[in-house]
Coordinates of C-alpha atoms in Angstrom, one line a residue:
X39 CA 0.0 0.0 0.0
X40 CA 2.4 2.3 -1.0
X41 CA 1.7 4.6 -4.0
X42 CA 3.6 7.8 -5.6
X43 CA 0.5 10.1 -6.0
X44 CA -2.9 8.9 -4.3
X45 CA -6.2 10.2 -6.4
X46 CA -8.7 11.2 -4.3
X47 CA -12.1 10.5 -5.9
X48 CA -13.8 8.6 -8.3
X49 CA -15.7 10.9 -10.0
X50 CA -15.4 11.6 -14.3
X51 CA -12.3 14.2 -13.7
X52 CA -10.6 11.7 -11.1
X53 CA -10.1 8.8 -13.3
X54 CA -9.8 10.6 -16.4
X55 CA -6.6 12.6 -14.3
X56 CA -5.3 9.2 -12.9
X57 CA -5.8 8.2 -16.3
X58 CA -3.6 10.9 -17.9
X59 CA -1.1 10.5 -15.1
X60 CA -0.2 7.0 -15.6
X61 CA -0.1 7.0 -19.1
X62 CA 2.7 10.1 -18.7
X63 CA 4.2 8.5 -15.7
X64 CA 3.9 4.6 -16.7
X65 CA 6.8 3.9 -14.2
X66 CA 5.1 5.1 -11.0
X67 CA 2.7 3.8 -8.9
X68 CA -0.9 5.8 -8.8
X69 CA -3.7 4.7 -6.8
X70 CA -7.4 6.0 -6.8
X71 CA -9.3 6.4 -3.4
X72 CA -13.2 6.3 -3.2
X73 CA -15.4 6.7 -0.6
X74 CA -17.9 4.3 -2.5
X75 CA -18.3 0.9 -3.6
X76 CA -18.7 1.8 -7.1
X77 CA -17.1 4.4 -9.1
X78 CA -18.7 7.4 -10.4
X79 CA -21.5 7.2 -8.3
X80 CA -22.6 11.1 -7.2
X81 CA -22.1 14.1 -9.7
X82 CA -21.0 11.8 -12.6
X83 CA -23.8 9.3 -12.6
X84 CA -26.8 11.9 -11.2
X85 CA -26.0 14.3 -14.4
X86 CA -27.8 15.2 -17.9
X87 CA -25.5 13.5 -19.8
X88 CA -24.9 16.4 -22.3
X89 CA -21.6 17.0 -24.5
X90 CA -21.7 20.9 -23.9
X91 CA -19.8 22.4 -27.1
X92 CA -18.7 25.6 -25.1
X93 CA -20.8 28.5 -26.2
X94 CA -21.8 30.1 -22.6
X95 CA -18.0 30.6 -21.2
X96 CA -16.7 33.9 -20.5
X97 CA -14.1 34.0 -23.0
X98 CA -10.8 33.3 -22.2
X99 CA -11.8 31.4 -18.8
X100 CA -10.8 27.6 -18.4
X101 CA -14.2 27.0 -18.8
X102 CA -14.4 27.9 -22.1
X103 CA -11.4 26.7 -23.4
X104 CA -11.2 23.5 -21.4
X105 CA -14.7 22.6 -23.0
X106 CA -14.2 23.1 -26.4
X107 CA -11.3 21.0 -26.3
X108 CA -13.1 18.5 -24.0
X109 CA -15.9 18.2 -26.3
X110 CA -13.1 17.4 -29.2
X111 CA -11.5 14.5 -27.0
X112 CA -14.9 13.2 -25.4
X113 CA -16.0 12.6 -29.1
X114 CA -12.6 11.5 -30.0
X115 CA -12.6 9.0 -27.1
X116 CA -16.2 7.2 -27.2
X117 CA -15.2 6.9 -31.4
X118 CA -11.9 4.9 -30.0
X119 CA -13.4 3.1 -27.2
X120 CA -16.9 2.2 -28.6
X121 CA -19.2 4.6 -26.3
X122 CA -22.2 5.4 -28.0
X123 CA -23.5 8.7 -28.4
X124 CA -25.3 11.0 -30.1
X125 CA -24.5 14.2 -32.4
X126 CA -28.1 15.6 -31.7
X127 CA -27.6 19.0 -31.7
X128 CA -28.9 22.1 -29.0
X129 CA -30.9 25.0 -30.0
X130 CA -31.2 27.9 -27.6
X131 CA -34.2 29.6 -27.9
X132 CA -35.7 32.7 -27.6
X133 CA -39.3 33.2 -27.0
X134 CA -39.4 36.8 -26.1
X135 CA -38.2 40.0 -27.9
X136 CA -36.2 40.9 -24.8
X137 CA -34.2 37.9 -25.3
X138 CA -33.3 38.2 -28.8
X139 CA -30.0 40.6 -27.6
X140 CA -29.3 38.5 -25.1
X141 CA -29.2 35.5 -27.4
X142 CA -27.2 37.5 -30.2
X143 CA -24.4 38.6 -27.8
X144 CA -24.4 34.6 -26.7
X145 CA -23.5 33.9 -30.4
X146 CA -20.7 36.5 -30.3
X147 CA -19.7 34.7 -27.3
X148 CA -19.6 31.3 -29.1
X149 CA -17.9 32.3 -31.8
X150 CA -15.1 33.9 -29.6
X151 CA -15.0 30.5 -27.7
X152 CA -14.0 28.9 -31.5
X153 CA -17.0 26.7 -31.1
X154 CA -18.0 25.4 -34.3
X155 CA -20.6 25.8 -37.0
X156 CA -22.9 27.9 -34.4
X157 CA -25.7 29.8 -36.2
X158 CA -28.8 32.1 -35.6
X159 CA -32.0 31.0 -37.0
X160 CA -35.6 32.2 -37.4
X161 CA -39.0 30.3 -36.4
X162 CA -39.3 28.7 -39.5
X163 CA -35.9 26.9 -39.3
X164 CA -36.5 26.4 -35.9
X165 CA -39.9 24.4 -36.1
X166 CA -37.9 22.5 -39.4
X167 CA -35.4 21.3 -36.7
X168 CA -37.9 21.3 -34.0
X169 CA -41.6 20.4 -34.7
X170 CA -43.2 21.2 -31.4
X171 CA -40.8 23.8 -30.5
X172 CA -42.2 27.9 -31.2
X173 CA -39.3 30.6 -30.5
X174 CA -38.9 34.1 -32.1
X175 CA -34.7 32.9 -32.7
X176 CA -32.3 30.6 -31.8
X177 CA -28.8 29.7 -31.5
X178 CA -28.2 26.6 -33.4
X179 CA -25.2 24.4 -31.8
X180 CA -25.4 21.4 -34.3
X181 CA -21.8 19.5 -32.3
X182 CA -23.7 19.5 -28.7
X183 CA -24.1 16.0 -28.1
X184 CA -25.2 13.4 -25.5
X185 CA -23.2 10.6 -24.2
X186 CA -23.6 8.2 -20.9
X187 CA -21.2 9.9 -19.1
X188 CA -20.8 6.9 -16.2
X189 CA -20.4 4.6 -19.1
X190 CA -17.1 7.2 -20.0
X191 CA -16.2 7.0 -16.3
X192 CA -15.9 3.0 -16.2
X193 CA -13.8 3.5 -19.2
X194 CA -11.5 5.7 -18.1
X195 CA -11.3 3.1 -14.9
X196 CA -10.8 0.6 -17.3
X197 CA -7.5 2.6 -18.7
X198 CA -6.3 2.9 -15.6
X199 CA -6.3 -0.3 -14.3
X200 CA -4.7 -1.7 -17.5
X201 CA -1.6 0.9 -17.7
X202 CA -1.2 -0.7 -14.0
X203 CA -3.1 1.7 -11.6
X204 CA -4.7 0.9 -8.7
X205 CA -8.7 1.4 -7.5
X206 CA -9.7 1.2 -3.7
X207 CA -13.2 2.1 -3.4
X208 CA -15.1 1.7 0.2
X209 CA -12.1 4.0 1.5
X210 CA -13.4 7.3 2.7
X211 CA -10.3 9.3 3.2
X212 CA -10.9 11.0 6.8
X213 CA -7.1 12.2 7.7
X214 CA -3.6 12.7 5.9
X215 CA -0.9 13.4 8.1
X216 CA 3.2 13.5 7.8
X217 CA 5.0 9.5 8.8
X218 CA 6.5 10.7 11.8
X219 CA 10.7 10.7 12.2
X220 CA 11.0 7.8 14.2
X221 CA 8.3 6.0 11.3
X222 CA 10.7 7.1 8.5
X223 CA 13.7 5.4 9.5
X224 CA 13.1 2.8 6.7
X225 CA 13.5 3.3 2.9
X226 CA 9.5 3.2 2.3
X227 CA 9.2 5.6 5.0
X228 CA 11.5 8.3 3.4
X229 CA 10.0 7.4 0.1
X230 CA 6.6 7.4 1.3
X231 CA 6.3 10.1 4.0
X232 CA 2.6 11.1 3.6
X233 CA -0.2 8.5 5.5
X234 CA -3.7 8.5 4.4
X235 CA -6.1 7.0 6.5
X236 CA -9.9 5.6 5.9
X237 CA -12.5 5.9 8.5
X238 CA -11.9 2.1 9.1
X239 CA -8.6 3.4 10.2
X240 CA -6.5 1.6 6.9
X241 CA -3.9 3.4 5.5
X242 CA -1.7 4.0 2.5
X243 CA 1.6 5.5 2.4
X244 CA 2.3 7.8 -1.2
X245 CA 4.4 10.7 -1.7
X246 CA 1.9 13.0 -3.6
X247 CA -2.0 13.2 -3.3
X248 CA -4.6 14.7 -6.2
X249 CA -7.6 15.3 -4.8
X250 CA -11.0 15.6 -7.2
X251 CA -13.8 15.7 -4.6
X252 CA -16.9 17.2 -5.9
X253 CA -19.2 17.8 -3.1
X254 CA -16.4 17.4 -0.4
X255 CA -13.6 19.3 -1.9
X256 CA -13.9 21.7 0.6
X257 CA -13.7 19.6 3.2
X258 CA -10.9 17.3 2.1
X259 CA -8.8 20.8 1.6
X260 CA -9.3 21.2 5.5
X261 CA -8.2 17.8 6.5
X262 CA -5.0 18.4 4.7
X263 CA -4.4 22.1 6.5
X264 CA -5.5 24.3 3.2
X265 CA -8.2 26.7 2.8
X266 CA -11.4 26.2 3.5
X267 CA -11.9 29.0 0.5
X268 CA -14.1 28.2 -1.5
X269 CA -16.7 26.4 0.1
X270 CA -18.8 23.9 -1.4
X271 CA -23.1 24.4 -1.0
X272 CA -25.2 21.9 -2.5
X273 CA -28.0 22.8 -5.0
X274 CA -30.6 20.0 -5.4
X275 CA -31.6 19.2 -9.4
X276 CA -35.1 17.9 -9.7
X277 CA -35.8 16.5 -12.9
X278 CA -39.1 15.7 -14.6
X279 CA -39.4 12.8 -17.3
X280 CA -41.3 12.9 -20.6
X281 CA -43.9 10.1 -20.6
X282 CA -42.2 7.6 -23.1
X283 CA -45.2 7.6 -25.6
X284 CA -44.6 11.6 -25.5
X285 CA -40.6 12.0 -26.4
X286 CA -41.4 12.0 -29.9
X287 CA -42.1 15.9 -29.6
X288 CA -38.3 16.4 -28.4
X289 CA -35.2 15.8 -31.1
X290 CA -32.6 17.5 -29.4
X291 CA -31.3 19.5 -26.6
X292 CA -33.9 22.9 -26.2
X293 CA -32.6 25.3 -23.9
X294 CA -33.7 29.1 -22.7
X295 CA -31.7 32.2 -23.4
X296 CA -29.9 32.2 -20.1
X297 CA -30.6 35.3 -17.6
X298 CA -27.6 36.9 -16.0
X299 CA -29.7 38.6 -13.2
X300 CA -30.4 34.7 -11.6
X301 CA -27.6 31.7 -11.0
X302 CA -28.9 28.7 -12.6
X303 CA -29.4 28.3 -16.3
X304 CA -33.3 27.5 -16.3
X305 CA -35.0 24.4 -17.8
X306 CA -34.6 23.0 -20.3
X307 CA -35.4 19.6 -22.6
X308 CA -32.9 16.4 -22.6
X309 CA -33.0 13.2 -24.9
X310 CA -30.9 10.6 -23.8
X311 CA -29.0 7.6 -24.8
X312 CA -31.8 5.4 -23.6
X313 CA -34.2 7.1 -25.3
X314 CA -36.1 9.3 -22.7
X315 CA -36.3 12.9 -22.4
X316 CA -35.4 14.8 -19.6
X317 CA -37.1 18.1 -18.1
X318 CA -35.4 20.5 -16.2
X319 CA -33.9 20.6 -13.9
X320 CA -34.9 23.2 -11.1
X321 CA -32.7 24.3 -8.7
X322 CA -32.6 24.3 -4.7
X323 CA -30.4 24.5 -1.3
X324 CA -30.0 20.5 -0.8
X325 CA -30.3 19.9 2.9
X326 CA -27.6 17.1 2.7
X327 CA -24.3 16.9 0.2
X328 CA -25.5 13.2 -0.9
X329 CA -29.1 14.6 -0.9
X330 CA -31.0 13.0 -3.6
X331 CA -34.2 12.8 -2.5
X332 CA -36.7 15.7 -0.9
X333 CA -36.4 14.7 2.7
X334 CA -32.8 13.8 3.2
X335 CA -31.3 15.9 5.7
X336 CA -27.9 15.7 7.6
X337 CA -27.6 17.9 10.4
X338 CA -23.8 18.6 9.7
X339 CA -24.0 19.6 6.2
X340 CA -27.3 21.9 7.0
X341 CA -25.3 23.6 9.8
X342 CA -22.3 23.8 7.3
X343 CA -24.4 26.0 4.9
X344 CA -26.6 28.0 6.6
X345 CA -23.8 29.3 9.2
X346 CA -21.8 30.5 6.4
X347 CA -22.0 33.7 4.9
X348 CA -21.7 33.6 1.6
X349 CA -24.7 31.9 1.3
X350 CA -27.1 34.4 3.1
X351 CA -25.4 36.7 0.8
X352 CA -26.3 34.9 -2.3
X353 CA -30.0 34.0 -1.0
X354 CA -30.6 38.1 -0.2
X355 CA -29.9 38.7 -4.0
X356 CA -31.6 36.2 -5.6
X357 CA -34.6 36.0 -2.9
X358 CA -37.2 36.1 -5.4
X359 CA -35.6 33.8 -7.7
X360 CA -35.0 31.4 -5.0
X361 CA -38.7 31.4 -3.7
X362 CA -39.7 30.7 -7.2
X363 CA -37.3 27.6 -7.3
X364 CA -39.0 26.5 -4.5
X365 CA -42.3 27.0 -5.3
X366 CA -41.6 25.0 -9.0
X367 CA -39.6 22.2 -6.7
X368 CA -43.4 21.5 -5.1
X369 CA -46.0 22.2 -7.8
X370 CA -45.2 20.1 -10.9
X371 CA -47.9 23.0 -12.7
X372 CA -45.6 25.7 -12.3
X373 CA -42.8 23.8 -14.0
X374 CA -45.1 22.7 -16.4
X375 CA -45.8 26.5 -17.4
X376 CA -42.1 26.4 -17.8
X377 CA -41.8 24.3 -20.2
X378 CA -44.4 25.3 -22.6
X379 CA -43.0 28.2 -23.2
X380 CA -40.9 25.9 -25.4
X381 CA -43.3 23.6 -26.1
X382 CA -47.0 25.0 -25.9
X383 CA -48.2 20.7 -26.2
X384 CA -47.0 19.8 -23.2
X385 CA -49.2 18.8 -20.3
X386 CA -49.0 18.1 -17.0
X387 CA -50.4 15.2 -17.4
X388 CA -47.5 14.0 -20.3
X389 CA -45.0 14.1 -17.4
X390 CA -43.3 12.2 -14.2
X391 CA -41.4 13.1 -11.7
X392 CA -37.8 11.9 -12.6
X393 CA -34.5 11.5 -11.1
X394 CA -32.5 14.2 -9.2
X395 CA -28.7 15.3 -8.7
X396 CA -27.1 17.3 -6.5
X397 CA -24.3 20.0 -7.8
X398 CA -21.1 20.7 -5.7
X399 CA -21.9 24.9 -6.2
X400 CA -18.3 26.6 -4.6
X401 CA -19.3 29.6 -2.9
X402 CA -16.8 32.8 -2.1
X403 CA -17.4 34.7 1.2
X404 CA -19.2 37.5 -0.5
X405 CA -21.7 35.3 -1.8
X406 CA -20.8 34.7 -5.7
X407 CA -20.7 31.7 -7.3
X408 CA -17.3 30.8 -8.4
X409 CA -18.0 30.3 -11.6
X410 CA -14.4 28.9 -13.1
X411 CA -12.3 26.0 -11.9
X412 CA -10.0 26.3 -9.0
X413 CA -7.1 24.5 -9.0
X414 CA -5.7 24.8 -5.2
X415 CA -2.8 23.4 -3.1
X416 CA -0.9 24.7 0.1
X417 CA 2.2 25.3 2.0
X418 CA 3.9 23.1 4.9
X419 CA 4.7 19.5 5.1
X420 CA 1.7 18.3 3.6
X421 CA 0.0 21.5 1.8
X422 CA 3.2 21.2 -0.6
X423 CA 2.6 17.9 -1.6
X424 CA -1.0 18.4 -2.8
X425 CA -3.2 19.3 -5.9
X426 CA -7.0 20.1 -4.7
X427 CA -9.3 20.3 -7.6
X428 CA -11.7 22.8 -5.4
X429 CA -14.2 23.2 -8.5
X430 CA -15.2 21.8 -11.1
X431 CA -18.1 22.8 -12.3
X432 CA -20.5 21.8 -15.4
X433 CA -19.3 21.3 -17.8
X434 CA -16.8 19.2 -16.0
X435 CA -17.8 15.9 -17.8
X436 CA -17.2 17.1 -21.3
X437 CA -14.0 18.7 -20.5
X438 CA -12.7 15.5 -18.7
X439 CA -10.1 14.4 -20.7
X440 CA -8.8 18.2 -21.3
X441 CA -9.5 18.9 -17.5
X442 CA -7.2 15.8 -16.8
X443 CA -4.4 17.1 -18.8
X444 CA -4.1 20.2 -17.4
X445 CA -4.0 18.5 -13.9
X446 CA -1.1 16.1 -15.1
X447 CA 0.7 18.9 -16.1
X448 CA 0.0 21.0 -12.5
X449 CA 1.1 17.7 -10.9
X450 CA 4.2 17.6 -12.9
X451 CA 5.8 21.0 -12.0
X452 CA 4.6 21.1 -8.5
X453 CA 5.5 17.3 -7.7
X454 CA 8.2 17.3 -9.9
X455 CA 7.5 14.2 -11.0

């Protein structure tokens, strides 16, 4: 039990970066920690399954840039591997005149991004694309795609494992401390001078450790004496389901001209690789970081959010917004109305309620949602001798593979390896 770098987490961006750091560093031994039994079990498996193609990215952010070349690789990939997916194609759409600059200065914004073949149409291309859809204009992003993205995840596993990487899943990494002197005396324990223990109280020695952490990046940053800046609040995604004898009325993705006055993007319409279509989702303060259902509640994680203030900061802005979430989250009407916006055919009675995710949001003091990925590490003993990815925010899955590369090469110049 003795590993060079340790990745902590089995989620899409930790094997796809324990993935791209054995394949650089075949002579080194790399082992992946999860908490579960199975691998990519929370964000990566509760998730729309969408290959974003980069058009709503501030320009010149990592989000932008990682995505358009993750979308590149992610297609690249499933051709290699096998992974099926679909080309199907989003259209964002504007149903009122106020949107119509909104959704223009998104198109500048894709085209700065380099994303691909984007285009503005008018109503009549849009119902030639989209039967059931109405919309003044939309942005047409023909390269958005969809793609099982836990079936990518087991993959990437699958790579890993091969090139001679190691998985332990049921270890929940608690504590990681310094060997101590009088430990060290042996070869390993110069070599090996980090410990990483499990809440059963196992350990594993390694020299470096990565940490991808989703919903307890924070957290994991504390154990290992760095910042508890930013701070992770979990949002709860509700989706609703098209009845299956209704998905014919949904080709592709449908999405609303995004409004920078509230967080969240708004619902929107999702095929999937299994056929279905997906509605939504909505947006609200989960009660528990693993909560996927209405009730769950863990006192520690509800205390963790509402004593911090960044939070009450972001819930005083978007009060009205948030209420309105809430109201949606309980009356399956008033996401209905939603929804036929879009699609006027649509009834309450042609959907379910569906599945749900939870979504690591990364919080700064002053209430703004950090909106780029933060790459994090810290000083001292142990501080120096680890990478926390703190965020990693949709649309992490499609950028995996690019993601993973930048990591490898963070890993490189601050390991040294």
């Amino acid at each position: 039990s003795t590993f060079d770098v340790a990745v902590v987490g089995a989620g899409i961006v930790g094997l796809a970066s324990a993935r791209e750091l054995v394949r650089r560093h075949p002579s080194l031994a790399f082992a992946v920690l999860e908490k579960e039994k199975e691998l990519a079990h929370h964000q990566s498996g509760h998730n729309s399954g969408v290959i974003h193609s980069g058009i709503y990215y501030k320009p010149g952010s990592l989000k932008a840039k990682l995505c358009v070349q993750g979308a590149a690789l992610c297609y690249e990939y499933c051709d290699q591997k096998g992974i099926p997916y679909k080309r199907c194609g989003k259209l964002i759409v504007a149903v009122e005149q106020d949107e119509i600059p909104r959704l223009k200065a998104l198109y500048e914004r894709g085209l700065q991004n380099n994303v691909r073949d984007l285009k503005l149409i008018g109503a009549k291309e849009i119902k030639a694309k989209e039967p059931f859809c109405r919309g003044l204009m939309a942005l047409d992003s023909p390269h958005t795609g969809i793609v099982n993205y836990k079936q990518v995840a087991q993959s990437y596993a699958e790579d890993f494992q091969e090139a001679g990487g190691t998985i332990l899943t049921d270890f929940e990494v608690t504590n990681m401390e310094m060997a101590k002197e009088s430990s060290s005396e042996s070869e390993d324990g110069l070599k090996y001078p980090v410990i990483v223990r499990n809440s059963k109280g196992e350990e594993i020695y390694c020299q470096h450790i990565v940490t991808c952490a989703g919903l307890y990046s924070d957290r994991l940053s504390e154990i290992s004496g760095c910042s508890p800046e930013p701070r992770i609040v979990p949002f709860r995604g509700d989706y609703l389901v098209l009845k299956p004898e209704k998905c014919y009325m949904v080709k592709g993705n449908i999405y609303p001209v995004p409004n920078p006055r509230f967080p969240f993007l708004g619902f929107h319409f999702t095929p999937r690789m299994d056929g279905s279509v997906w509605l939504g989702p909505n947006a609200v303060l989960a009660f528990k970081r693993e909560g996927y259902r209405l009730f769950d509640f863990s006192t520690g994680d509800f205390l963790d959010a509402v004593t911090y203030s960044g939070l009450w900061k972001l819930v005083l802005r978007n009060l009205s917004y948030g209420l309105g979430e809430m109201y949606r989250a309980c009356f399956l009407s008033a996401q209905v109305k939603q929804l036929q916006k879009f699609i006027p055919e649509v009834t309450i009675n042609d959907v379910l309620r569906g599945p749900s995710g939870v979504r690591a949001q990364a919080l700064d003091t002053d209430g703004n949602l950090v909106d780029d990925f933060v790459f994090d590490g810290g000083s001292g003993d142990i501080g120096s001798r680890v990478l926390h990815i703190r965020n990693a925010p949709s649309p992490a899955a499609t950028s995996s593979l690019a993601i993973a590369k930048m990591i490898a090469d963070e890993a490189k110049r601050r390991f040294e390896l």
